[in-house]
Structures are given as structure tokens and as C-alpha cells.
mmCIF file of C-alpha atoms in Angstrom:
data_model
loop_
_atom_site.group_PDB
_atom_site.id
_atom_site.type_symbol
_atom_site.label_atom_id
_atom_site.label_comp_id
_atom_site.label_asym_id
_atom_site.label_seq_id
_atom_site.Cartn_x
_atom_site.Cartn_y
_atom_site.Cartn_z
ATOM 1 C CA MET A 1 0.000 0.000 0.000
ATOM 2 C CA PRO A 2 1.210 3.582 -0.604
ATOM 3 C CA GLY A 3 2.710 5.211 2.448
ATOM 4 C CA ASN A 4 0.340 8.195 2.533
ATOM 5 C CA ASN A 5 -2.767 6.247 3.517
ATOM 6 C CA ARG A 6 -4.956 7.102 6.479
ATOM 7 C CA PHE A 7 -5.343 4.244 8.957
ATOM 8 C CA LEU A 8 -7.892 4.145 11.757
ATOM 9 C CA ILE A 9 -7.405 1.742 14.683
ATOM 10 C CA VAL A 10 -10.582 0.779 16.529
ATOM 11 C CA ARG A 11 -9.890 -0.567 20.024
ATOM 12 C CA THR A 12 -12.086 1.370 22.422
ATOM 13 C CA SER A 13 -11.528 -0.567 25.662
ATOM 14 C CA ALA A 14 -10.575 -2.042 28.088
ATOM 15 C CA MET A 15 -7.255 -0.725 29.374
ATOM 16 C CA GLY A 16 -5.423 -4.052 29.164
ATOM 17 C CA ASP A 17 -6.729 -4.646 25.646
ATOM 18 C CA ILE A 18 -5.638 -1.167 24.575
ATOM 19 C CA VAL A 19 -2.145 -1.932 25.889
ATOM 20 C CA HIS A 20 -2.163 -5.246 24.023
ATOM 21 C CA ALA A 21 -3.004 -3.340 20.821
ATOM 22 C CA LEU A 22 0.022 -1.021 21.077
ATOM 23 C CA PRO A 23 2.283 -3.341 19.002
ATOM 24 C CA VAL A 24 -0.150 -2.916 16.099
ATOM 25 C CA LEU A 25 0.404 0.839 16.216
ATOM 26 C CA ALA A 26 4.189 0.438 16.405
ATOM 27 C CA ALA A 27 4.276 -2.032 13.492
ATOM 28 C CA LEU A 28 1.957 0.118 11.386
ATOM 29 C CA ARG A 29 4.055 3.246 11.925
ATOM 30 C CA ARG A 30 7.265 1.324 11.254
ATOM 31 C CA ALA A 31 5.909 0.082 7.915
ATOM 32 C CA HIS A 32 4.205 3.362 6.916
ATOM 33 C CA PRO A 33 6.206 6.287 8.323
ATOM 34 C CA GLY A 34 4.415 8.755 6.064
ATOM 35 C CA ALA A 35 0.871 7.594 6.796
ATOM 36 C CA ARG A 36 -1.634 9.323 9.050
ATOM 37 C CA ILE A 37 -2.843 7.118 11.890
ATOM 38 C CA ALA A 38 -5.749 7.723 14.282
ATOM 39 C CA TRP A 39 -7.192 5.622 17.110
ATOM 40 C CA VAL A 40 -10.808 5.449 18.291
ATOM 41 C CA VAL A 41 -10.843 4.903 22.058
ATOM 42 C CA GLU A 42 -13.275 5.392 24.940
ATOM 43 C CA SER A 43 -12.929 8.887 26.378
ATOM 44 C CA VAL A 44 -11.848 7.578 29.780
ATOM 45 C CA PHE A 45 -8.821 5.852 28.209
ATOM 46 C CA ALA A 46 -7.882 8.617 25.756
ATOM 47 C CA PRO A 47 -5.234 10.146 28.106
ATOM 48 C CA LEU A 48 -3.274 6.892 27.826
ATOM 49 C CA LEU A 49 -2.697 7.604 24.111
ATOM 50 C CA GLU A 50 -2.772 11.386 23.812
ATOM 51 C CA GLY A 51 0.632 12.736 22.846
ATOM 52 C CA HIS A 52 1.861 9.374 21.518
ATOM 53 C CA PRO A 53 4.403 10.207 18.778
ATOM 54 C CA ASP A 54 3.167 7.420 16.479
ATOM 55 C CA LEU A 55 -0.396 8.749 16.509
ATOM 56 C CA ASP A 56 -1.585 11.705 14.479
ATOM 57 C CA GLU A 57 -4.953 11.808 16.186
ATOM 58 C CA VAL A 58 -6.836 10.301 19.109
ATOM 59 C CA ILE A 59 -10.597 10.206 18.510
ATOM 60 C CA PRO A 60 -12.515 9.809 21.784
ATOM 61 C CA VAL A 61 -15.837 8.007 21.761
ATOM 62 C CA ALA A 62 -18.311 7.971 24.647
ATOM 63 C CA LEU A 63 -20.253 4.777 24.014
ATOM 64 C CA ARG A 64 -20.931 4.197 27.703
ATOM 65 C CA THR A 65 -22.408 7.670 28.076
ATOM 66 C CA TRP A 66 -24.434 7.313 24.904
ATOM 67 C CA ARG A 67 -26.040 4.121 26.205
ATOM 68 C CA LYS A 68 -26.830 5.546 29.637
ATOM 69 C CA GLU A 69 -28.013 8.990 28.513
ATOM 70 C CA VAL A 70 -29.449 8.238 25.105
ATOM 71 C CA PHE A 71 -32.084 10.976 25.383
ATOM 72 C CA SER A 72 -29.806 13.722 26.724
ATOM 73 C CA ALA A 73 -28.772 16.690 24.603
ATOM 74 C CA GLU A 74 -25.133 16.328 25.693
ATOM 75 C CA ALA A 75 -25.060 12.706 24.515
ATOM 76 C CA TRP A 76 -26.221 13.748 21.063
ATOM 77 C CA ARG A 77 -23.710 16.590 20.966
ATOM 78 C CA SER A 78 -21.051 13.994 21.794
ATOM 79 C CA VAL A 79 -22.291 11.837 18.905
ATOM 80 C CA ALA A 80 -22.066 14.849 16.600
ATOM 81 C CA ARG A 81 -18.494 15.618 17.703
ATOM 82 C CA PHE A 82 -17.442 12.030 17.124
ATOM 83 C CA SER A 83 -19.114 11.928 13.713
ATOM 84 C CA GLU A 84 -17.374 15.145 12.686
ATOM 85 C CA ALA A 85 -13.991 13.827 13.856
ATOM 86 C CA ILE A 86 -14.483 10.639 11.832
ATOM 87 C CA ARG A 87 -15.596 12.604 8.780
ATOM 88 C CA SER A 88 -12.630 14.955 9.075
ATOM 89 C CA PHE A 89 -10.076 12.148 9.399
ATOM 90 C CA SER A 90 -11.690 10.168 6.565
ATOM 91 C CA PRO A 91 -9.690 6.912 6.846
ATOM 92 C CA ASP A 92 -8.778 4.775 3.875
ATOM 93 C CA VAL A 93 -8.406 1.653 6.028
ATOM 94 C CA VAL A 94 -10.062 0.711 9.321
ATOM 95 C CA LEU A 95 -8.400 -1.904 11.547
ATOM 96 C CA ASP A 96 -11.015 -3.498 13.797
ATOM 97 C CA LEU A 97 -9.047 -4.947 16.719
ATOM 98 C CA MET A 98 -12.071 -5.798 18.886
ATOM 99 C CA GLY A 99 -14.187 -8.257 16.929
ATOM 100 C CA THR A 100 -17.573 -7.038 18.150
ATOM 101 C CA HIS A 101 -20.647 -5.420 16.666
ATOM 102 C CA LYS A 102 -19.698 -2.247 18.525
ATOM 103 C CA SER A 103 -16.343 -1.979 16.771
ATOM 104 C CA GLY A 104 -17.865 -3.109 13.473
ATOM 105 C CA ILE A 105 -20.447 -0.345 13.569
ATOM 106 C CA LEU A 106 -17.805 2.253 14.451
ATOM 107 C CA GLY A 107 -15.755 1.092 11.470
ATOM 108 C CA ALA A 108 -18.755 1.202 9.142
ATOM 109 C CA TRP A 109 -19.544 4.704 10.438
ATOM 110 C CA THR A 110 -16.399 5.938 8.654
ATOM 111 C CA LEU A 111 -17.689 4.793 5.238
ATOM 112 C CA ALA A 112 -14.173 3.528 4.500
ATOM 113 C CA ASP A 113 -14.051 1.009 1.649
ATOM 114 C CA ARG A 114 -11.531 -1.211 3.464
ATOM 115 C CA ARG A 115 -12.490 -2.401 6.950
ATOM 116 C CA LEU A 116 -10.277 -5.233 8.190
ATOM 117 C CA GLY A 117 -10.617 -7.589 11.130
ATOM 118 C CA LEU A 118 -10.378 -11.173 12.271
ATOM 119 C CA ALA A 119 -12.331 -13.930 10.550
ATOM 120 C CA ARG A 120 -15.769 -14.851 11.816
ATOM 121 C CA GLY A 121 -14.648 -17.846 13.880
ATOM 122 C CA ASP A 122 -11.903 -15.829 15.587
ATOM 123 C CA ARG A 123 -14.093 -12.898 16.602
ATOM 124 C CA ARG A 124 -15.556 -12.304 20.051
ATOM 125 C CA GLU A 125 -18.940 -11.869 18.341
ATOM 126 C CA PRO A 126 -18.733 -13.992 15.175
ATOM 127 C CA SER A 127 -21.685 -12.387 13.393
ATOM 128 C CA SER A 128 -19.982 -8.973 13.648
ATOM 129 C CA ALA A 129 -17.843 -9.957 10.643
ATOM 130 C CA ILE A 130 -20.761 -8.662 8.562
ATOM 131 C CA TRP A 131 -19.427 -5.123 9.057
ATOM 132 C CA LEU A 132 -16.043 -5.879 7.460
ATOM 133 C CA SER A 133 -14.828 -5.808 3.866
ATOM 134 C CA ASP A 134 -11.887 -8.188 4.501
ATOM 135 C CA THR A 135 -11.132 -10.776 7.173
ATOM 136 C CA VAL A 136 -7.989 -12.646 8.182
ATOM 137 C CA PRO A 137 -7.367 -15.653 10.446
ATOM 138 C CA ALA A 138 -5.923 -15.195 13.919
ATOM 139 C CA LEU A 139 -2.259 -16.182 14.177
ATOM 140 C CA GLY A 140 -1.219 -17.263 17.658
ATOM 141 C CA PRO A 141 -3.178 -17.623 20.895
ATOM 142 C CA HIS A 142 -2.236 -14.427 22.723
ATOM 143 C CA ALA A 143 -4.376 -11.284 22.429
ATOM 144 C CA VAL A 144 -1.323 -9.399 21.121
ATOM 145 C CA ASP A 145 -0.736 -11.957 18.360
ATOM 146 C CA ARG A 146 -4.412 -12.003 17.444
ATOM 147 C CA MET A 147 -4.526 -8.239 16.972
ATOM 148 C CA LEU A 148 -1.242 -8.210 15.044
ATOM 149 C CA SER A 149 -2.808 -10.763 12.695
ATOM 150 C CA VAL A 150 -5.098 -8.057 11.316
ATOM 151 C CA LEU A 151 -2.068 -6.370 9.741
ATOM 152 C CA SER A 152 -1.707 -9.276 7.330
ATOM 153 C CA GLY A 153 -4.832 -7.936 5.632
ATOM 154 C CA ILE A 154 -2.776 -5.005 4.346
ATOM 155 C CA GLY A 155 0.143 -7.202 3.318
ATOM 156 C CA LEU A 156 2.153 -6.482 6.442
ATOM 157 C CA ASP A 157 4.083 -9.183 8.267
ATOM 158 C CA ALA A 158 2.377 -9.480 11.636
ATOM 159 C CA ASP A 159 5.439 -8.654 13.698
ATOM 160 C CA GLY A 160 8.522 -8.947 11.516
ATOM 161 C CA GLY A 161 10.041 -11.063 14.277
ATOM 162 C CA SER A 162 9.871 -8.261 16.848
ATOM 163 C CA VAL A 163 6.825 -7.253 18.904
ATOM 164 C CA ASP A 164 7.269 -3.696 20.152
ATOM 165 C CA PHE A 165 4.971 -2.020 22.692
ATOM 166 C CA ALA A 166 6.994 1.217 22.332
ATOM 167 C CA GLY A 167 6.520 1.811 26.044
ATOM 168 C CA LYS A 168 8.866 4.810 26.037
ATOM 169 C CA SER A 169 6.381 6.619 23.801
ATOM 170 C CA LEU A 170 3.497 6.498 26.293
ATOM 171 C CA PRO A 171 2.928 9.889 27.950
ATOM 172 C CA GLY A 172 3.663 10.257 31.663
ATOM 173 C CA ASP A 173 2.939 13.012 34.189
ATOM 174 C CA PRO A 174 4.358 13.649 37.680
ATOM 175 C CA TRP A 175 2.297 12.004 40.426
ATOM 176 C CA HIS A 176 1.323 13.239 43.866
ATOM 177 C CA GLY A 177 0.455 11.510 47.131
ATOM 178 C CA GLY A 178 2.669 8.488 46.539
ATOM 179 C CA PRO A 179 6.324 7.472 46.629
ATOM 180 C CA ARG A 180 8.972 10.142 46.332
ATOM 181 C CA THR A 181 11.057 10.326 43.177
ATOM 182 C CA GLY A 182 14.004 7.984 43.551
ATOM 183 C CA GLU A 183 12.318 5.840 46.204
ATOM 184 C CA SER A 184 12.599 2.063 45.806
ATOM 185 C CA PHE A 185 9.126 0.510 45.929
ATOM 186 C CA ALA A 186 6.789 -2.199 44.683
ATOM 187 C CA LEU A 187 3.371 -1.239 43.325
ATOM 188 C CA LEU A 188 0.301 -3.421 43.945
ATOM 189 C CA HIS A 189 -2.965 -3.320 41.983
ATOM 190 C CA PRO A 190 -5.204 -5.617 44.068
ATOM 191 C CA GLU A 191 -8.549 -5.063 42.325
ATOM 192 C CA THR A 192 -9.736 -5.998 38.834
ATOM 193 C CA ALA A 193 -12.886 -5.548 36.769
ATOM 194 C CA TRP A 194 -14.043 -9.101 37.616
ATOM 195 C CA ARG A 195 -14.649 -10.138 41.214
ATOM 196 C CA ASN A 196 -13.389 -13.656 40.529
ATOM 197 C CA LYS A 197 -10.070 -12.242 39.291
ATOM 198 C CA ASN A 198 -9.488 -10.574 42.679
ATOM 199 C CA TYR A 199 -6.945 -12.373 44.859
ATOM 200 C CA PRO A 200 -8.138 -12.215 48.513
ATOM 201 C CA ARG A 201 -7.147 -9.086 50.421
ATOM 202 C CA LYS A 202 -5.774 -11.011 53.386
ATOM 203 C CA ALA A 203 -3.572 -13.007 51.047
ATOM 204 C CA TRP A 204 -2.285 -9.822 49.401
ATOM 205 C CA SER A 205 -1.428 -8.489 52.867
ATOM 206 C CA ARG A 206 0.577 -11.634 53.515
ATOM 207 C CA VAL A 207 2.408 -11.181 50.191
ATOM 208 C CA LEU A 208 3.412 -7.630 51.072
ATOM 209 C CA ARG A 209 4.609 -8.566 54.559
ATOM 210 C CA LEU A 210 6.713 -11.424 53.159
ATOM 211 C CA LEU A 211 8.153 -9.159 50.459
ATOM 212 C CA LYS A 212 9.250 -6.688 53.107
ATOM 213 C CA GLU A 213 10.732 -9.434 55.311
ATOM 214 C CA ARG A 214 12.622 -11.233 52.560
ATOM 215 C CA ALA A 215 13.713 -8.389 50.286
ATOM 216 C CA GLY A 216 13.271 -5.207 52.313
ATOM 217 C CA ILE A 217 10.963 -3.756 49.652
ATOM 218 C CA ASP A 218 8.161 -1.420 50.700
ATOM 219 C CA THR A 219 4.916 -1.443 48.733
ATOM 220 C CA TRP A 220 2.456 1.217 47.666
ATOM 221 C CA VAL A 221 -1.092 0.037 46.984
ATOM 222 C CA ALA A 222 -2.858 1.637 44.013
ATOM 223 C CA TRP A 223 -6.587 1.940 43.497
ATOM 224 C CA GLY A 224 -9.117 2.881 40.848
ATOM 225 C CA PRO A 225 -12.707 4.123 41.037
ATOM 226 C CA ASP A 226 -14.569 2.537 43.993
ATOM 227 C CA GLU A 227 -11.409 0.654 45.065
ATOM 228 C CA ARG A 228 -9.923 2.964 47.688
ATOM 229 C CA GLY A 229 -11.376 1.035 50.626
ATOM 230 C CA ALA A 230 -9.764 -2.210 49.481
ATOM 231 C CA ALA A 231 -6.395 -0.511 48.971
ATOM 232 C CA GLU A 232 -6.444 1.105 52.406
ATOM 233 C CA GLU A 233 -7.458 -2.172 54.082
ATOM 234 C CA ILE A 234 -4.546 -4.038 52.478
ATOM 235 C CA ALA A 235 -2.147 -1.225 53.326
ATOM 236 C CA ARG A 236 -3.305 -1.116 56.947
ATOM 237 C CA THR A 237 -3.065 -4.873 57.521
ATOM 238 C CA SER A 238 0.300 -5.250 55.768
ATOM 239 C CA GLY A 239 2.168 -2.217 57.064
ATOM 240 C CA SER A 240 2.236 -0.749 53.557
ATOM 241 C CA ARG A 241 0.893 2.525 52.201
ATOM 242 C CA ALA A 242 -1.982 3.321 49.871
ATOM 243 C CA LEU A 243 -1.742 6.074 47.280
ATOM 244 C CA GLU A 244 -3.387 9.208 48.602
ATOM 245 C CA HIS A 245 -5.051 10.142 45.324
ATOM 246 C CA LEU A 246 -6.522 8.369 42.322
ATOM 247 C CA SER A 247 -3.791 8.680 39.704
ATOM 248 C CA THR A 248 -4.524 9.839 36.182
ATOM 249 C CA LEU A 249 -3.444 7.447 33.440
ATOM 250 C CA PRO A 250 -0.314 9.486 32.563
ATOM 251 C CA GLN A 251 0.566 9.621 36.278
ATOM 252 C CA LEU A 252 0.075 5.866 36.524
ATOM 253 C CA THR A 253 2.392 5.423 33.543
ATOM 254 C CA ALA A 254 5.129 7.463 35.207
ATOM 255 C CA LEU A 255 4.603 5.700 38.543
ATOM 256 C CA SER A 256 4.825 2.282 36.885
ATOM 257 C CA ARG A 257 8.071 3.227 35.155
ATOM 258 C CA GLU A 258 9.661 4.030 38.515
ATOM 259 C CA ALA A 259 8.497 0.911 40.400
ATOM 260 C CA ARG A 260 10.945 -1.920 41.017
ATOM 261 C CA ILE A 261 8.121 -4.365 40.371
ATOM 262 C CA VAL A 262 4.366 -4.169 39.729
ATOM 263 C CA ILE A 263 2.060 -6.923 40.958
ATOM 264 C CA GLY A 264 -1.644 -7.636 40.743
ATOM 265 C CA GLY A 265 -4.275 -9.683 38.989
ATOM 266 C CA ASP A 266 -5.154 -9.789 35.307
ATOM 267 C CA THR A 267 -5.788 -6.056 35.077
ATOM 268 C CA GLY A 268 -4.872 -3.193 32.785
ATOM 269 C CA PRO A 269 -2.318 -1.454 35.046
ATOM 270 C CA VAL A 270 -0.246 -4.658 35.297
ATOM 271 C CA HIS A 271 -0.235 -5.046 31.512
ATOM 272 C CA LEU A 272 0.681 -1.364 31.195
ATOM 273 C CA ALA A 273 3.685 -1.865 33.479
ATOM 274 C CA HIS A 274 4.799 -4.879 31.430
ATOM 275 C CA ALA A 275 4.565 -2.818 28.229
ATOM 276 C CA LEU A 276 6.732 -0.171 29.875
ATOM 277 C CA GLY A 277 9.434 -2.754 30.611
ATOM 278 C CA THR A 278 8.886 -2.817 34.379
ATOM 279 C CA PRO A 279 9.143 -6.275 36.012
ATOM 280 C CA VAL A 280 5.664 -7.642 36.796
ATOM 281 C CA VAL A 281 4.022 -10.644 38.418
ATOM 282 C CA CYS A 282 0.407 -11.309 37.417
ATOM 283 C CA VAL A 283 -1.748 -13.585 39.599
ATOM 284 C CA MET A 284 -4.273 -15.257 37.291
ATOM 285 C CA GLY A 285 -7.301 -17.500 37.743
ATOM 286 C CA PRO A 286 -10.260 -17.476 35.311
ATOM 287 C CA THR A 287 -8.263 -16.105 32.364
ATOM 288 C CA ASP A 288 -5.627 -18.008 30.402
ATOM 289 C CA PRO A 289 -2.040 -16.732 30.732
ATOM 290 C CA ASN A 290 -1.309 -17.998 27.217
ATOM 291 C CA ARG A 291 -3.904 -15.562 25.907
ATOM 292 C CA ASN A 292 -4.052 -12.778 28.499
ATOM 293 C CA GLY A 293 -0.860 -12.998 30.543
ATOM 294 C CA PRO A 294 2.276 -10.829 30.335
ATOM 295 C CA TYR A 295 3.188 -11.121 26.662
ATOM 296 C CA GLY A 296 6.320 -13.139 25.939
ATOM 297 C CA SER A 297 6.943 -13.752 29.649
ATOM 298 C CA PRO A 298 4.898 -16.765 30.808
ATOM 299 C CA GLU A 299 7.067 -17.051 33.922
ATOM 300 C CA ARG A 300 5.574 -13.768 35.148
ATOM 301 C CA ALA A 301 2.101 -15.285 35.521
ATOM 302 C CA VAL A 302 1.303 -17.227 38.694
ATOM 303 C CA VAL A 303 -1.470 -19.785 38.252
ATOM 304 C CA HIS A 304 -2.915 -22.863 39.951
ATOM 305 C CA ARG A 305 -4.110 -25.215 37.243
ATOM 306 C CA LEU A 306 -7.351 -27.132 37.752
ATOM 307 C CA PRO A 307 -9.648 -29.017 35.337
ATOM 308 C CA CYS A 308 -11.903 -25.946 35.312
ATOM 309 C CA SER A 309 -9.097 -23.404 34.997
ATOM 310 C CA PHE A 310 -9.314 -20.558 32.491
ATOM 311 C CA CYS A 311 -13.106 -20.675 32.221
ATOM 312 C CA HIS A 312 -13.091 -16.998 31.234
ATOM 313 C CA GLN A 313 -16.391 -16.464 33.063
ATOM 314 C CA ARG A 314 -17.314 -13.554 35.312
ATOM 315 C CA LEU A 315 -18.403 -14.838 38.709
ATOM 316 C CA ASP A 316 -19.285 -13.208 42.037
ATOM 317 C CA SER A 317 -16.152 -14.192 43.938
ATOM 318 C CA ALA A 318 -12.722 -15.797 43.660
ATOM 319 C CA LYS A 319 -12.746 -19.567 43.153
ATOM 320 C CA ALA A 320 -10.284 -22.384 43.820
ATOM 321 C CA CYS A 321 -8.039 -21.385 40.920
ATOM 322 C CA LEU A 322 -7.079 -18.262 42.901
ATOM 323 C CA LEU A 323 -7.764 -19.360 46.459
ATOM 324 C CA ASN A 324 -5.241 -22.226 46.175
ATOM 325 C CA ILE A 325 -2.357 -19.909 45.244
ATOM 326 C CA GLU A 326 -0.195 -19.453 48.335
ATOM 327 C CA PRO A 327 1.258 -16.001 49.085
ATOM 328 C CA GLU A 328 4.674 -17.652 49.470
ATOM 329 C CA LYS A 329 4.536 -18.816 45.858
ATOM 330 C CA ILE A 330 3.823 -15.272 44.663
ATOM 331 C CA VAL A 331 6.712 -13.819 46.662
ATOM 332 C CA GLU A 332 9.081 -16.503 45.404
ATOM 333 C CA ARG A 333 8.094 -15.637 41.828
ATOM 334 C CA MET A 334 8.583 -11.925 42.515
ATOM 335 C CA LEU A 335 12.074 -12.496 43.891
ATOM 336 C CA ALA A 336 12.937 -14.676 40.895
ATOM 337 C CA VAL A 337 11.727 -11.991 38.477
ATOM 338 C CA LEU A 338 13.745 -9.363 40.324
ATOM 339 C CA GLY A 339 16.790 -11.612 40.138
#
């Protein structure tokens, strides 16, 4: 393809999936340095990408707001702003990295002739392939490999032998209410979007106490919306400290760069830290490390395998796949990763 094309990446959420899509952006820019590239992303995650040197434009979309406030004037003004941004960018090629009807409709909204994505059987919602002009098979089990596969639809080798998250390109801002610059610390993200991906709080407290005893490393506990209580409970019972404020995404990026190690469940901030090159340990239960774990580093996922492991179902609480993981095993893995 000529190098002056306009490419639009559609990967609106969630944070971990957006991080897993970063190698697509890096590979696309590497192959087409003169192209214009934009990314459609949920407004809440837009700060993670704004200012990225490989992106010419970040196009926020507020799908969650549109669904909740469908009859509000502001929602319709938001729709109009998004539609104008899409019309102004006018992509030649849309890369659907989600595989859902939502992403398919957003791609079709552009009226681009070429809308590429995974084949029907490889999509999260198989019937959403109806929105595409071209489909390609998924190559490899991991989410990163699956999204890179879409590039083959434009004649681009999926990774050229090198998967690059370009973590240095992600914007970072100074943080407040946490560790001082230059302080040696571990960073814990105890909560996830699924309740059954949450390792028990008491067990996390045990992990942090053991880490301090065995390696002398202090831990700061991070939290997201509605998670402050959990963070403060773990900090109080482990002798650690919770961040005083909810960090913005650029602040979280900078904080993750400075940490000696980042630990947590299968959650976006852990995947972000891995993309930045920070050592991580990811405690996993209902999701498969071969598909959702730290990319290229299977030893950084701690799992307890059972016949029902990796069910990929949302449940109300942690099950045996997590409850049978001993804190000692997590600390041993952390020390091994730290060398």
C-alpha cells in the first residue's frame, strides 16, 4: 500500500486490551512512516494515548455515556463531535481490533471502503464480521498476536520477528500523594474488573509482609474508582501505604516506570507496566495466561491449574483457581523476576 494512507485503529476498551493493541500501532508506523494514523478509544482511556508520537490523532468516543443517557442533549452533541472527527479524518483503512458489533459499527460509520478484522470464527462476536470488507485468520493464541494478525490484511508481516509495545512513547505526568522520586518501591494493583479475578485481600497483605521481610521492599497500593477502601485495608493490615489520590493514566504510567516491580491480577495497570518494561508478576485464575498474561513472559504469571481453569467467566467471587495460590509462591516468583 502507498505510504500516505490514512489508517484508523478501533480498540475502544478495556485498558489491558488497549495496551495489548500497542504493538499494532508500532508495526503500522514502522511500515508506513508517512501515513496518518488515528485511534478510536473510549474517552476515559484517551489520556493513555494522547501525545503518543506514532499517533496523528486520538478520537474519543463515549459509548458508555451514549447508552446511559441516550435521550440527553449532551449525549447527542457527543455523537455529533465524534461523527465530525471521523468525517474529518476520513480513513482509507479501518483496523477493527475488537471483533464485536460495537467496533464493526464504528468502522462502518467511517464509510471507509476497506475495513479489516479477524475472521468470523476468531471474533468475540462472530456475526460482527458482517461489518467488514476483509477478514484474516488469527495467528497465535495471545491477544497481542491475534490483533497483530489483522495487519496481514494489508500485506504487512504481523510482527517482523519483533513485537514492540513502544513503552517509552506512552505519555507520563508527575504524580502526587505516593512514593517520592528515587524511592525504591513495589506497586500493587489488588482489584480488577471481575470479582473472581481478585486475589483475597488477606492473602495480598501476607504477600506484602513477606516481600518486606525477605527483600526489604516497601509497597504502595494503588486503586481505581470505587477501590480505595480495598487498597487502604490491604495497606493497613500489611504495614504498607496506599496512594493518597486516584492517579490519572499518565501519572500511573510514570509511577509504573519508577516501580521496582508491579504486581496484581489480570488487570490493565499490570499489563501497562509490562509494556513499559517494568518487572511484573500477574496472579491469574479465570483467564488463560497464554492468551491474556504478560506477553512473551509466561514465567511472570502465577497460576494454579485445575480441570476448570481458564473458564473466562465472570463470577461473584474468587474460586479455587485463585484461592489455592499461596502467598509464598507469589513472593518466590517476585524475587525470581527481580533476580
